[in-house]
Amino acid sequence: SQTIHQWPATLVQPVGSPLSLECTVEGTSNPNLYWYRQAAGRGLQLLFYSVGIGQISSEVPQNLSASRPQDRQFILSSKKLLLSDSGFYLCAWSPTMGAEAFFGQGTRLTVV
Amino acid sequence: GQQVMQIPQYQHVQEGEDFTTYCNSSTTLSNIQWYKQRPGGHPVFLIQLVKSGEVKKQKRLTFQFGEAKKNSSLHITATQTTDVGTYFCAGPLYSGYALNFGKGTSLLVTP
C-alpha cells in the first residue's frame, strides 16, 4: 500500500533562517506531488505541484521554492523565512492530477 | 479564476442534530471531492462525485453533486461527537489540474 511521510512534525525557526521540509511517498511510482499551506483556521492554499522529476509548477509567488530530485521525493525550501511563512504545511500525492489526494501528517511551522 | 466557495464557515450543533455544508464553484467541475480534517490532523479523503446529480451515501453522510456540476453538499444525519472537524470540498481548477479547496466548514458537536 502507498504511504506518505512528511517531516518534521513541528518546527520553530527565526526570521531570516532557511527552511527545508521533506516529503517522500512509498508504494507508488510517478505520483503527482503537491505542497499546500494552511494558515490557522483557514483553507488549503496550493503552493506547488509536480507531475514528474524536476518539473515544478508554482501557484503563488513568494519566497518559497520546491524541488523534486527523485520520483517520490518532494522538498519545500526557503532561503530566508518571513513571519508570514508561519502555518501548517501539507504534502500530498495523487495518482493523476485532480484525482483524490492523500496527505502527509503535516509540518507546523512557526517563524519567530 | 475559478473559485470553490463553502458555507457556512462554522456550525455548532447539539449531538443528534443534522448538519449540512454547501459548496459552490464559479465554473463547472469535472469532479468534486470531500475531505475531513480532525482538529490537529491532516485532511482525509472521504468521497469523490463525478456524475451530474450524483448522490452517494456513507453511513450517516450523504453527498450530492448538482445537476450543473457547480455545487455540492454534504449532509450528516444525527451528528455524533466523532463528527467534529473541518469538512472541505475540493475540485480541480480545470480538467487535469490540481485540486482547489474551499475554505472548509468547521463542525463542533456538543453532547
Short mmCIF file of C-alpha atoms in Angstrom, two decimals:
data_model
loop_
_atom_site.label_atom_id
_atom_site.label_comp_id
_atom_site.label_asym_id
_atom_site.label_seq_id
_atom_site.Cartn_x
_atom_site.Cartn_y
_atom_site.Cartn_z
CA SER A 1 0.00 0.00 0.00
CA GLN A 2 1.02 3.59 -0.51
CA THR A 3 2.30 5.73 2.32
CA ILE A 4 3.43 9.32 2.53
CA HIS A 5 5.97 10.58 5.02
CA GLN A 6 6.50 14.20 5.92
CA TRP A 7 8.90 15.65 8.44
CA PRO A 8 9.47 17.31 10.79
CA ALA A 9 6.08 17.44 12.52
CA THR A 10 6.78 20.77 14.18
CA LEU A 11 9.39 23.43 13.59
CA VAL A 12 10.20 26.78 15.15
CA GLN A 13 12.53 28.93 13.09
CA PRO A 14 13.77 32.51 13.46
CA VAL A 15 13.01 35.11 10.83
CA GLY A 16 15.64 35.08 8.11
CA SER A 17 16.66 31.48 8.62
CA PRO A 18 16.49 28.85 5.85
CA LEU A 19 13.86 26.14 5.58
CA SER A 20 13.81 22.64 4.21
CA LEU A 21 10.79 20.37 4.52
CA GLU A 22 10.89 16.90 3.02
CA CYS A 23 8.18 14.58 1.81
CA THR A 24 8.52 11.07 0.45
CA VAL A 25 5.99 8.66 -0.97
CA GLU A 26 6.27 4.88 -0.89
CA GLY A 27 4.42 2.17 -2.74
CA THR A 28 3.73 4.01 -5.99
CA SER A 29 5.66 5.35 -8.94
CA ASN A 30 5.41 8.67 -10.78
CA PRO A 31 2.98 10.23 -8.30
CA ASN A 32 1.72 13.77 -8.68
CA LEU A 33 3.03 15.69 -5.70
CA TYR A 34 1.73 18.82 -4.02
CA TRP A 35 2.62 21.30 -1.31
CA TYR A 36 -0.29 23.06 0.40
CA ARG A 37 -0.22 25.64 3.19
CA GLN A 38 -2.96 26.10 5.75
CA ALA A 39 -3.00 29.26 7.85
CA ALA A 40 -4.62 28.97 11.28
CA GLY A 41 -8.34 28.36 10.89
CA ARG A 42 -8.17 28.78 7.12
CA GLY A 43 -8.43 26.71 3.98
CA LEU A 44 -5.76 24.96 1.97
CA GLN A 45 -3.68 27.06 -0.36
CA LEU A 46 -1.89 25.26 -3.18
CA LEU A 47 1.77 26.32 -3.27
CA PHE A 48 3.48 23.96 -5.73
CA TYR A 49 2.75 20.84 -7.69
CA SER A 50 4.87 18.44 -9.68
CA VAL A 51 3.98 15.87 -12.31
CA GLY A 52 7.48 14.44 -12.61
CA ILE A 53 11.15 14.64 -11.63
CA GLY A 54 12.46 18.17 -11.99
CA GLN A 55 9.05 19.52 -13.03
CA ILE A 56 7.72 22.15 -10.63
CA SER A 57 4.75 24.48 -11.08
CA SER A 58 4.32 27.39 -8.72
CA GLU A 59 0.91 28.76 -7.83
CA VAL A 60 1.77 31.61 -5.51
CA PRO A 61 4.77 33.95 -5.97
CA GLN A 62 6.63 34.09 -2.68
CA ASN A 63 9.95 33.38 -1.07
CA LEU A 64 9.37 29.63 -1.10
CA SER A 65 10.61 27.15 -3.67
CA ALA A 66 10.13 23.45 -4.32
CA SER A 67 12.23 20.73 -5.86
CA ARG A 68 11.71 17.12 -6.88
CA PRO A 69 15.12 15.49 -7.04
CA GLN A 70 13.71 11.95 -7.15
CA ASP A 71 10.46 10.43 -8.35
CA ARG A 72 8.98 10.06 -4.88
CA GLN A 73 10.68 12.94 -3.06
CA PHE A 74 9.36 16.49 -2.82
CA ILE A 75 11.15 19.26 -0.95
CA LEU A 76 9.91 22.68 0.12
CA SER A 77 12.60 25.29 0.76
CA SER A 78 13.20 28.87 1.63
CA LYS A 79 16.43 30.85 1.81
CA LYS A 80 15.06 33.38 4.31
CA LEU A 81 11.88 32.84 6.25
CA LEU A 82 9.36 35.61 6.92
CA LEU A 83 6.92 35.85 9.79
CA SER A 84 4.12 35.37 7.28
CA ASP A 85 5.52 31.95 6.35
CA SER A 86 4.14 30.51 9.58
CA GLY A 87 1.47 27.89 9.03
CA PHE A 88 0.66 24.24 8.58
CA TYR A 89 2.43 22.79 5.54
CA LEU A 90 0.95 19.72 3.97
CA CYS A 91 2.46 17.45 1.35
CA ALA A 92 0.10 15.33 -0.71
CA TRP A 93 0.17 12.91 -3.60
CA SER A 94 -2.35 11.70 -6.14
CA PRO A 95 -2.18 9.08 -8.89
CA THR A 96 -3.29 11.60 -11.50
CA MET A 97 -3.86 15.35 -11.49
CA GLY A 98 -7.21 16.25 -9.97
CA ALA A 99 -7.73 12.78 -8.50
CA GLU A 100 -8.16 12.06 -4.81
CA ALA A 101 -5.26 13.36 -2.80
CA PHE A 102 -3.54 11.64 0.11
CA PHE A 103 -1.97 13.94 2.64
CA GLY A 104 1.03 13.60 4.90
CA GLN A 105 0.82 14.38 8.61
CA GLY A 106 1.88 17.96 8.00
CA THR A 107 4.52 20.28 9.47
CA ARG A 108 3.53 23.07 11.83
CA LEU A 109 5.98 25.88 11.15
CA THR A 110 6.25 28.85 13.48
CA VAL A 111 8.52 31.67 12.42
CA VAL A 112 9.58 33.82 15.36
CA GLY B 1 -10.26 32.49 -11.87
CA GLN B 2 -12.28 29.54 -10.70
CA GLN B 3 -13.08 29.50 -7.03
CA VAL B 4 -14.69 26.99 -4.74
CA MET B 5 -16.82 28.63 -2.05
CA GLN B 6 -18.08 26.87 1.03
CA ILE B 7 -20.74 27.80 3.57
CA PRO B 8 -21.19 28.04 6.44
CA GLN B 9 -17.72 28.73 7.80
CA TYR B 10 -18.67 27.38 11.23
CA GLN B 11 -21.51 25.28 12.59
CA HIS B 12 -22.20 24.33 16.18
CA VAL B 13 -24.82 21.65 16.78
CA GLN B 14 -26.08 19.51 19.60
CA GLU B 15 -25.36 15.83 19.30
CA GLY B 16 -28.16 14.17 17.38
CA GLU B 17 -28.96 17.20 15.22
CA ASP B 18 -28.39 17.18 11.48
CA PHE B 19 -25.68 19.17 9.70
CA THR B 20 -25.25 20.35 6.12
CA THR B 21 -22.40 22.15 4.38
CA TYR B 22 -22.63 23.58 0.89
CA CYS B 23 -20.03 24.02 -1.80
CA ASN B 24 -20.31 26.22 -4.88
CA SER B 25 -17.99 26.66 -7.83
CA SER B 26 -17.84 29.55 -10.25
CA THR B 27 -17.37 27.10 -13.12
CA THR B 28 -18.34 23.56 -13.97
CA LEU B 29 -16.27 20.93 -12.18
CA SER B 30 -15.16 17.63 -13.67
CA ASN B 31 -15.45 16.16 -10.19
CA ILE B 32 -15.95 17.24 -6.60
CA GLN B 33 -14.25 15.68 -3.62
CA TRP B 34 -14.88 15.91 0.10
CA TYR B 35 -12.29 15.72 2.85
CA LYS B 36 -12.44 15.71 6.64
CA GLN B 37 -9.76 17.21 8.86
CA ARG B 38 -9.90 16.39 12.54
CA PRO B 39 -8.55 19.05 14.93
CA GLY B 40 -4.76 18.93 14.80
CA GLY B 41 -4.79 16.43 11.95
CA HIS B 42 -4.45 16.35 8.20
CA PRO B 43 -7.22 16.21 5.58
CA VAL B 44 -8.51 12.74 4.84
CA PHE B 45 -10.32 11.89 1.62
CA LEU B 46 -13.97 10.94 2.09
CA ILE B 47 -15.52 10.63 -1.35
CA GLN B 48 -15.47 11.74 -4.97
CA LEU B 49 -18.51 12.62 -7.09
CA VAL B 50 -18.24 12.68 -10.85
CA LYS B 51 -21.67 12.47 -12.46
CA SER B 52 -24.25 15.23 -12.71
CA GLY B 53 -26.88 14.78 -9.99
CA GLU B 54 -24.92 12.02 -8.31
CA VAL B 55 -25.80 11.06 -4.74
CA LYS B 56 -23.62 8.87 -2.58
CA LYS B 57 -24.03 7.72 0.99
CA GLN B 58 -21.58 6.64 3.64
CA LYS B 59 -23.49 5.56 6.73
CA ARG B 60 -24.88 8.84 8.15
CA LEU B 61 -23.18 11.00 5.48
CA THR B 62 -24.94 11.89 2.23
CA PHE B 63 -23.08 13.62 -0.60
CA GLN B 64 -24.75 15.28 -3.58
CA PHE B 65 -23.38 16.74 -6.81
CA GLY B 66 -25.58 19.30 -8.52
CA GLU B 67 -27.13 18.85 -11.94
CA ALA B 68 -24.96 21.62 -13.39
CA LYS B 69 -21.86 20.21 -11.66
CA LYS B 70 -21.24 23.55 -10.00
CA ASN B 71 -22.43 22.80 -6.49
CA SER B 72 -22.32 20.05 -3.95
CA SER B 73 -23.47 19.33 -0.43
CA LEU B 74 -22.58 17.11 2.48
CA HIS B 75 -25.33 16.20 4.91
CA ILE B 76 -24.74 14.40 8.19
CA THR B 77 -27.76 12.84 9.88
CA ALA B 78 -27.85 12.65 13.66
CA THR B 79 -24.40 14.06 14.36
CA GLN B 80 -22.08 12.42 16.85
CA THR B 81 -19.10 13.88 18.70
CA THR B 82 -16.85 11.87 16.39
CA ASP B 83 -18.07 14.05 13.50
CA VAL B 84 -16.18 17.06 14.90
CA GLY B 85 -13.73 18.53 12.43
CA THR B 86 -13.46 20.67 9.33
CA TYR B 87 -15.07 19.46 6.13
CA PHE B 88 -13.56 20.61 2.85
CA CYS B 89 -14.85 20.33 -0.67
CA ALA B 90 -12.33 20.39 -3.49
CA GLY B 91 -12.34 20.33 -7.25
CA PRO B 92 -9.74 20.63 -9.99
CA LEU B 93 -9.37 24.18 -11.32
CA TYR B 94 -9.78 22.67 -14.73
CA SER B 95 -9.58 19.18 -16.13
CA GLY B 96 -6.30 17.56 -15.26
CA TYR B 97 -5.29 20.22 -12.77
CA ALA B 98 -4.55 20.20 -9.06
CA LEU B 99 -7.36 20.39 -6.54
CA ASN B 100 -8.68 23.78 -5.46
CA PHE B 101 -10.02 23.57 -1.91
CA GLY B 102 -12.83 25.52 -0.35
CA LYS B 103 -12.13 27.23 2.97
CA GLY B 104 -13.97 24.48 4.82
CA THR B 105 -16.79 24.26 7.33
CA SER B 106 -15.76 23.67 10.91
CA LEU B 107 -18.26 21.50 12.76
CA LEU B 108 -18.48 21.45 16.52
CA VAL B 109 -20.76 18.89 18.15
CA THR B 110 -21.60 19.19 21.82
CA PRO B 111 -23.04 16.25 23.75
#
